[in-house]
CSV table of C-alpha atoms (C1' of nucleotides) in Angstrom, one decimal:
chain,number,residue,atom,x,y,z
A,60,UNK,CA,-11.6,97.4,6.6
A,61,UNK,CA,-14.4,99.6,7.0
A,62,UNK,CA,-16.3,102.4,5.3
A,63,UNK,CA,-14.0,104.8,7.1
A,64,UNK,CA,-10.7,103.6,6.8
A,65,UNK,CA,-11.7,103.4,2.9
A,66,UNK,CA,-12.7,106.8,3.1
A,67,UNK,CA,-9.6,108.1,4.7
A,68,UNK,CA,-7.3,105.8,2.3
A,69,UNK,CA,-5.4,108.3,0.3
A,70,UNK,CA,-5.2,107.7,-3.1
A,71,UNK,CA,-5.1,111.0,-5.4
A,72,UNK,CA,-2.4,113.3,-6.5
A,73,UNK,CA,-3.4,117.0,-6.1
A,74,UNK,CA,-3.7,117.4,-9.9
A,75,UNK,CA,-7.0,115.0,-10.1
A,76,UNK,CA,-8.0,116.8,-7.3
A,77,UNK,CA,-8.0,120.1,-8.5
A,78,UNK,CA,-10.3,118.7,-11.7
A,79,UNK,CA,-12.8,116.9,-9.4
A,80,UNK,CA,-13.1,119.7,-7.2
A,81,UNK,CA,-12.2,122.9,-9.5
A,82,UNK,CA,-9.7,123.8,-6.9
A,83,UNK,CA,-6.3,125.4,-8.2
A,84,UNK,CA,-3.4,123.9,-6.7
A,85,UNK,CA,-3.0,127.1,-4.4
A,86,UNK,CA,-6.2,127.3,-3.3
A,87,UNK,CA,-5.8,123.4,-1.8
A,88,UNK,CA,-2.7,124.1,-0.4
A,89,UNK,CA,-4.2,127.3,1.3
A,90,UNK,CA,-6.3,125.3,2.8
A,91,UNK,CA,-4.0,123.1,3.7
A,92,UNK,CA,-1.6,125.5,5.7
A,93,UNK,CA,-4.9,126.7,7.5
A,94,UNK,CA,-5.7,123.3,9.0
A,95,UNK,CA,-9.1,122.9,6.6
A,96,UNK,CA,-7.6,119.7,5.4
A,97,UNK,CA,-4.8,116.9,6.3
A,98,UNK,CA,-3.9,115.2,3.5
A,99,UNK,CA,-1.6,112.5,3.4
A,100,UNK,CA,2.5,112.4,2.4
A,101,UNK,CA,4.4,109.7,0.4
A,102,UNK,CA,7.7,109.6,1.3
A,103,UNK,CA,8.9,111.9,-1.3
A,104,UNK,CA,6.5,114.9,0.3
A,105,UNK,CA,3.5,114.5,-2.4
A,106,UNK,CA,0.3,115.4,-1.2
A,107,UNK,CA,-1.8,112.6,-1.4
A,108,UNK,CA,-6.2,112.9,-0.7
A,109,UNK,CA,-8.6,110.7,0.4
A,110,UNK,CA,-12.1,110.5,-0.5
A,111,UNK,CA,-13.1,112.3,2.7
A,112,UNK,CA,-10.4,115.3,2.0
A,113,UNK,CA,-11.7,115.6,-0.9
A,114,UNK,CA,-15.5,115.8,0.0
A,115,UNK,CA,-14.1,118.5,2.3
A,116,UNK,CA,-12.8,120.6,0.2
A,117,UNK,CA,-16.1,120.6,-1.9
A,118,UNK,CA,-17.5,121.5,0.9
A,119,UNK,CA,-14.8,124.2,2.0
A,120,UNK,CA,-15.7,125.9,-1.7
A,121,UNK,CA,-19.5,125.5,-1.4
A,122,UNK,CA,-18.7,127.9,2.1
A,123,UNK,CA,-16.8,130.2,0.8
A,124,UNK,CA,-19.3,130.9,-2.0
A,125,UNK,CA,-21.7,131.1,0.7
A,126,UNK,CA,-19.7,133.6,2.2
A,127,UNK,CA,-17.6,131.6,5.2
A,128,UNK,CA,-14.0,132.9,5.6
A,129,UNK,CA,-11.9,130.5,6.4
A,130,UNK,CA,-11.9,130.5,9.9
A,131,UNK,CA,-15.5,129.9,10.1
A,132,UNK,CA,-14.9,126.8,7.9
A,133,UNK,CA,-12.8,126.0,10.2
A,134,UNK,CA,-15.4,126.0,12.9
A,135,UNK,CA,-18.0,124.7,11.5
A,136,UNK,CA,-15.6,121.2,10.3
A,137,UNK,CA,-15.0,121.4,14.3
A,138,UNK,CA,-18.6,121.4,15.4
A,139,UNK,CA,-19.1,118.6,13.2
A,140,UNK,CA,-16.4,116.4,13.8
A,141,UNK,CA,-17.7,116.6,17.9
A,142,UNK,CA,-21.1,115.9,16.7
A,143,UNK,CA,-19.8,112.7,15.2
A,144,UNK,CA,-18.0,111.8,17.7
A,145,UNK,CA,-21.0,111.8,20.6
A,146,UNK,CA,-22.7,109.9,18.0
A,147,UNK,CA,-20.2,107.2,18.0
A,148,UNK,CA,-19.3,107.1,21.5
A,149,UNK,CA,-23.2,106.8,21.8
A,150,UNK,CA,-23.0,104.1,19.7
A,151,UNK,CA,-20.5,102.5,21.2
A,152,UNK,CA,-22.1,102.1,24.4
A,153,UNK,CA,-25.0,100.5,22.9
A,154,UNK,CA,-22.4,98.5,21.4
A,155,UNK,CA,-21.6,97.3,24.8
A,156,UNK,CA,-25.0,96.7,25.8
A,157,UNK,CA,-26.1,94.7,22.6
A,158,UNK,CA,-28.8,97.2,22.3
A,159,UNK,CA,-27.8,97.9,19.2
A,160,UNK,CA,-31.0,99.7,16.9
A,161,UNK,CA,-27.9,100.7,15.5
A,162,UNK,CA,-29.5,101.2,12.4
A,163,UNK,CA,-30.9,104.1,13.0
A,164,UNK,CA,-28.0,105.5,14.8
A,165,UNK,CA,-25.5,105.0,11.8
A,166,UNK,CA,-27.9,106.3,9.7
A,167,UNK,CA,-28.0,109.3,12.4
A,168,UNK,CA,-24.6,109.4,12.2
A,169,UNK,CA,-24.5,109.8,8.3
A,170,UNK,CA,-26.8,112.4,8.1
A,171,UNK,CA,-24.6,114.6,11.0
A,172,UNK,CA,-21.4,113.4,8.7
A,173,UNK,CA,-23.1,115.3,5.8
A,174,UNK,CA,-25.0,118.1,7.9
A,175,UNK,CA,-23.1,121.6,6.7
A,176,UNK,CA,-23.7,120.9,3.0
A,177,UNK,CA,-27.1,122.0,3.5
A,178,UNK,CA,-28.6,121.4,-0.1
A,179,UNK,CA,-26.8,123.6,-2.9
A,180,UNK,CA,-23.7,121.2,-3.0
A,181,UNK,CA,-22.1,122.0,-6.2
A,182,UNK,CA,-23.2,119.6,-8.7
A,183,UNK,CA,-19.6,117.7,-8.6
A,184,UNK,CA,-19.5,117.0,-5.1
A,185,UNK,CA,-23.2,115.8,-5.5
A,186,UNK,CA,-21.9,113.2,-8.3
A,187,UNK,CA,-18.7,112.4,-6.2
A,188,UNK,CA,-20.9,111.1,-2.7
A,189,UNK,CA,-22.2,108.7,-4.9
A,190,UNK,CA,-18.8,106.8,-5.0
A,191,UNK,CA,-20.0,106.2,-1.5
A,192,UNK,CA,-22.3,104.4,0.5
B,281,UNK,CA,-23.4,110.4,-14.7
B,282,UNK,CA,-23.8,106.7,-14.0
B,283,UNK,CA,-22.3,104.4,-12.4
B,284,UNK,CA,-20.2,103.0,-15.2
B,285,UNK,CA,-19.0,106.6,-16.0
B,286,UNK,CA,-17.5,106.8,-12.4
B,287,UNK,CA,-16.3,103.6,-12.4
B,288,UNK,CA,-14.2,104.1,-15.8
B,289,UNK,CA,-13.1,108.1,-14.3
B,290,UNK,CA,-9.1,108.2,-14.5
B,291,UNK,CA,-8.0,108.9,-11.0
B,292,UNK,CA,-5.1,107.0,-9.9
B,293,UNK,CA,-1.5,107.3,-10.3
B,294,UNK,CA,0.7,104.2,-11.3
B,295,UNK,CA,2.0,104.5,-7.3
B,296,UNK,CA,-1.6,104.2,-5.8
B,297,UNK,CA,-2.4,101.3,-8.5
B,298,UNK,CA,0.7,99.2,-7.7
B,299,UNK,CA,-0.2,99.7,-3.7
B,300,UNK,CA,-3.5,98.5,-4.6
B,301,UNK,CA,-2.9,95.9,-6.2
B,302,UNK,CA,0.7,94.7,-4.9
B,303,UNK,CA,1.8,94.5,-8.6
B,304,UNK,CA,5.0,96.1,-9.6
B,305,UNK,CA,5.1,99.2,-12.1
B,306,UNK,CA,6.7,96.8,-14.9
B,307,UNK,CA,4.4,94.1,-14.5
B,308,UNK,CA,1.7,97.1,-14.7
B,309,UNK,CA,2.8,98.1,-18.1
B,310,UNK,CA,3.7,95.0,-19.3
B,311,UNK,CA,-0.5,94.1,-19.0
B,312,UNK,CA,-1.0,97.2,-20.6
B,313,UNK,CA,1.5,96.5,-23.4
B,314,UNK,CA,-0.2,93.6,-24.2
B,315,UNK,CA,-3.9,95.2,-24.2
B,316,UNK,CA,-5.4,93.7,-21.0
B,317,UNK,CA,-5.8,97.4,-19.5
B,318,UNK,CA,-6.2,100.2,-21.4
B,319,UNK,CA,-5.5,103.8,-18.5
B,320,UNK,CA,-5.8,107.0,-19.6
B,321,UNK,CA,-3.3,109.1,-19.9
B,322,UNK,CA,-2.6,112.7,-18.7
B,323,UNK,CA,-1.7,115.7,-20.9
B,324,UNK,CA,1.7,115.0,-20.0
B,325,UNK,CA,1.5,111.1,-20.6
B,326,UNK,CA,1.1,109.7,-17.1
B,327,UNK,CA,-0.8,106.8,-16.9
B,328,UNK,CA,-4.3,107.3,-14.9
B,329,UNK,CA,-6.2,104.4,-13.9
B,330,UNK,CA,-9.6,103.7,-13.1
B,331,UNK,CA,-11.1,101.6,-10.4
B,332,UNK,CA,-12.2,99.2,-13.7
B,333,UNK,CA,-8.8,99.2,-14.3
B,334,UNK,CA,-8.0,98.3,-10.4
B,335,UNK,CA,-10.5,95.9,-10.4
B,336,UNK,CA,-9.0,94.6,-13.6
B,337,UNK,CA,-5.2,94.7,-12.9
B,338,UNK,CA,-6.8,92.4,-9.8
B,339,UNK,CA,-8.8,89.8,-11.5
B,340,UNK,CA,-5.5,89.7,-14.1
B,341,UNK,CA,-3.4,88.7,-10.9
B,342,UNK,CA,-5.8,86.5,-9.8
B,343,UNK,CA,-6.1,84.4,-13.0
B,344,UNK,CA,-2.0,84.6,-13.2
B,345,UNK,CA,-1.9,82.7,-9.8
B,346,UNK,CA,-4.2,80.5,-11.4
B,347,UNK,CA,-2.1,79.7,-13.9
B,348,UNK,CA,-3.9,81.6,-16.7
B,349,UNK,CA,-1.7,82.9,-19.4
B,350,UNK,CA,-2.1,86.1,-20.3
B,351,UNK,CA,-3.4,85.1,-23.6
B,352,UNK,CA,-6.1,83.0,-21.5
B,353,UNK,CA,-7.0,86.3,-19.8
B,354,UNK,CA,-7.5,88.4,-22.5
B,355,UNK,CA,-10.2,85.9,-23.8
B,356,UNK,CA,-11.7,85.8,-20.8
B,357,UNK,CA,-11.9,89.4,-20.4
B,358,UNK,CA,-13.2,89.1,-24.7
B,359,UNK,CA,-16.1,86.7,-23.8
B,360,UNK,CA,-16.7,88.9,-20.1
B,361,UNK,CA,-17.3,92.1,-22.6
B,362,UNK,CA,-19.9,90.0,-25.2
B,363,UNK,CA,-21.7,88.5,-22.4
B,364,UNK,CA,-21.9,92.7,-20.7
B,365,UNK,CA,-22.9,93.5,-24.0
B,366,UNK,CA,-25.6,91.2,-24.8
B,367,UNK,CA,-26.9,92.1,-21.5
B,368,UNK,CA,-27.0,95.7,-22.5
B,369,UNK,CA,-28.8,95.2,-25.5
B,370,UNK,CA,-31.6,93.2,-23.9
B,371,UNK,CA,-32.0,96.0,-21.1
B,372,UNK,CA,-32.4,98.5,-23.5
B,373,UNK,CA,-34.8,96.9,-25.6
B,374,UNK,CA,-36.5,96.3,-22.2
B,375,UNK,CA,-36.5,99.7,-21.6
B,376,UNK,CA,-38.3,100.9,-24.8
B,377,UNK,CA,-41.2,98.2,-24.6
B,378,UNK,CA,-41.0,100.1,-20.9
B,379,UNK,CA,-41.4,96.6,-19.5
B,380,UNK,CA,-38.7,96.9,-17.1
B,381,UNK,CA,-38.3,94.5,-14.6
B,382,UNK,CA,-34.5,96.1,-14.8
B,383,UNK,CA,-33.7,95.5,-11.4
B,384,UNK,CA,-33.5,91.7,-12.1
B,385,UNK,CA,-31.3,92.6,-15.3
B,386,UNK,CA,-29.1,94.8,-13.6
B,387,UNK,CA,-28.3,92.2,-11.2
B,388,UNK,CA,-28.0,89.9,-13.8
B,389,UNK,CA,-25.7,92.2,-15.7
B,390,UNK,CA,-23.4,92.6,-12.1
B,391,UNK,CA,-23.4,89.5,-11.9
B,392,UNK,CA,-21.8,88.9,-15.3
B,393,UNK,CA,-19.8,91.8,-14.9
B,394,UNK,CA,-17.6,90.2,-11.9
B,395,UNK,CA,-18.0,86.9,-13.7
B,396,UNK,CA,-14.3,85.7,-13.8
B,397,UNK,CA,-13.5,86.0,-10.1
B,398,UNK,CA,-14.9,82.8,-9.5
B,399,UNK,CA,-14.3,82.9,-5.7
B,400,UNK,CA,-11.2,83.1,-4.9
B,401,UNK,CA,-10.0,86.3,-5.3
B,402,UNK,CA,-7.9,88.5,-3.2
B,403,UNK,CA,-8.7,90.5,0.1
B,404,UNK,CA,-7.4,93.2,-1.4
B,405,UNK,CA,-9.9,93.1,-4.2
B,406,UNK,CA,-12.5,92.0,-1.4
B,407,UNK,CA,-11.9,95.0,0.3
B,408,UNK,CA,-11.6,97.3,-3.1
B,409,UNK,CA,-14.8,96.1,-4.0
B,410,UNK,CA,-16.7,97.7,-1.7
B,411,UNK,CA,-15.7,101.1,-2.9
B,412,UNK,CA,-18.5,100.5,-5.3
B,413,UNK,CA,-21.8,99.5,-5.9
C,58,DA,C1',19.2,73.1,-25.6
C,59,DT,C1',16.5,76.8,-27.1
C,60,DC,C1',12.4,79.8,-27.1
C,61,DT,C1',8.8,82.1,-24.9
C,62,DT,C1',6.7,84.3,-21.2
C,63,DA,C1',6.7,87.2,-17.3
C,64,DT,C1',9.3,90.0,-14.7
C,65,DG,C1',13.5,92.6,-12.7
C,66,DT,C1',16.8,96.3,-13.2
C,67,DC,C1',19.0,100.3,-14.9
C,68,DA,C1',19.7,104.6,-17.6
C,69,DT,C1',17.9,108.7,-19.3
C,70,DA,C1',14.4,112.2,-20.0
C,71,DA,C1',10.4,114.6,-18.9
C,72,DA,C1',6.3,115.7,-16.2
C,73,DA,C1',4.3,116.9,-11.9
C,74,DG,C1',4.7,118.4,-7.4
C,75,DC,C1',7.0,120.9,-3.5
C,76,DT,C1',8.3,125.3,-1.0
C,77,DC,C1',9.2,130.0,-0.8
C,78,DA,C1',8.7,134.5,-2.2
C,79,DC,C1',6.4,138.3,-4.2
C,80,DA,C1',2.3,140.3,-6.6
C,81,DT,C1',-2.6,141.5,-6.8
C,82,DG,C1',-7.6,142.1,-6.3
C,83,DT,C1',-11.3,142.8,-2.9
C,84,DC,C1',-13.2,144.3,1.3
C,85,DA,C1',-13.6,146.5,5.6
C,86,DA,C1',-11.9,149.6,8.9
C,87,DT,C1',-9.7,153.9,9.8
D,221,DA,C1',-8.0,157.9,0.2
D,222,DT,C1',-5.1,154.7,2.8
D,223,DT,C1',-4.1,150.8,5.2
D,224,DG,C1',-4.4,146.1,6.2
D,225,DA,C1',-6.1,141.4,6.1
D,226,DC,C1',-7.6,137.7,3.3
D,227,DA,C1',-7.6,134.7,-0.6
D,228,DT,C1',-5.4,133.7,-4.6
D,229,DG,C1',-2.1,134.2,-8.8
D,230,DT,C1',2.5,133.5,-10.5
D,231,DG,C1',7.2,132.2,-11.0
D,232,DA,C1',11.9,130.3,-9.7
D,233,DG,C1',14.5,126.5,-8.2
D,234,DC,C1',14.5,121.9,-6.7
D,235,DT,C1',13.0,117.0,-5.9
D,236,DT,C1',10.1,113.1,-6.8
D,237,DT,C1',7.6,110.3,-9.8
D,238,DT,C1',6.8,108.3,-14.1
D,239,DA,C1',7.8,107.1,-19.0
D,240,DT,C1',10.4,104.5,-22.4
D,241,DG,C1',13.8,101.4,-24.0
D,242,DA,C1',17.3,98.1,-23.5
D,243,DC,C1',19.3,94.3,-21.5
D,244,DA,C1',19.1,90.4,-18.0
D,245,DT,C1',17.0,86.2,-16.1
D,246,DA,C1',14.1,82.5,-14.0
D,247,DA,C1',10.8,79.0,-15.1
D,248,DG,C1',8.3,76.3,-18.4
D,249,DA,C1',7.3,74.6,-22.9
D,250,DT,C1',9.0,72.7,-27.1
DNA sequence: ATCTTATGTCATAAAAGCTCACATGTCAAT
DNA sequence: ATTGACATGTGAGCTTTTATGACATAAGAT
């Protein structure tokens, strides 16, 4: 299991979520039914997040108080998410090749992961990345 | 806030925990009723576990399938605490004689803290560990 | 054979979450 | 000033999840 997957593993209830992000319940469903997030289901409909969903939505708030509408939230999560993934497929390829300085390429990777939360993060979300690695 | 503090933050539902830990909901409670976890509880009275309390319900199966009674494990959780304790005390003593070599005694402390799992423990727990530090 | 320990199962009640619908505050454009 | 879009609040009705408590039982210990 990976750093992913455990990032992606969903695990909270939207109530916890709304006190770790200072979300209402509306707002994250709002988000939600705009495609800012994809949380998971159990089988009796419950949303459940991930680390990573979460993390989002800190960083869909930190936006909007930045002025963002949704849309451009949207955007911007989309630029990303292809940045990432020419960083990977990059990576891949060394990968095959054994180059692999691929040190500095996760660490590449990281910092691309976490570009869009340029510096005033609320101070929650800053606590909260340190769950991770 | 510090490590500990996230570590002991209520964020899981029973649901999660028993997926987690492949225990059932009554074998759950029936550690809590007899004081080897201690979960929060919401407003409401809904359990909410910690990832100390996953990493405990874990070590609790663990000694189980050792063939630890659950008498056995409290103690062993008793003596774990003392040892954490001790530990503490010296590090802080440390810190006001601003001698600090702490890195050694927070190791030292780690080390104690997972004391218990002698080896063998489960993937699962394997894999949960690496949520934290 | 009986007791203890750990766990399963079921009933009942309450909490938490879901969707849908309607209301409202704030801007921007007309 | 009016309209309209966006983001969010609120409430009703319903379903899922969890809690507690009681009773049942398998496996070991006495």
């Amino acid at each position: 299991m990976n750093d992913n997957t455990r990032r992606n593993m969903p695990l909270f209830p939207i109530s916890i979520v709304m006190k770790l992000t200072e979300l209402s319940a509306r707002q994250i469903r709002y988000y939600e039914e705009h495609d800012l997030i994809h949380p998971a289901r159990t089988e009796g409909n419950r949303r459940l997040f991930s680390f990573n969903d979460v993390d989002k939505l800190l960083e869909i708030k930190a936006l909007l108080e930045q002025g963002v509408n949704l849309a451009g939230i949207k955007r911007v999560f989309e630029l990303n998410e292809q940045a990432v993934n020419i960083l990977q497929a990059g990576h891949q390829m060394q990968a095959k090749k054994e180059v692999s300085d691929s040190a500095i390429h996760r660490r590449l990777k990281r910092e691309l992961m976490h570009a869009g939360r340029f510096g005033k993060t609320s101070l929650i979300q800053g606590e909260l990345s340190r769950f991770f690695h």
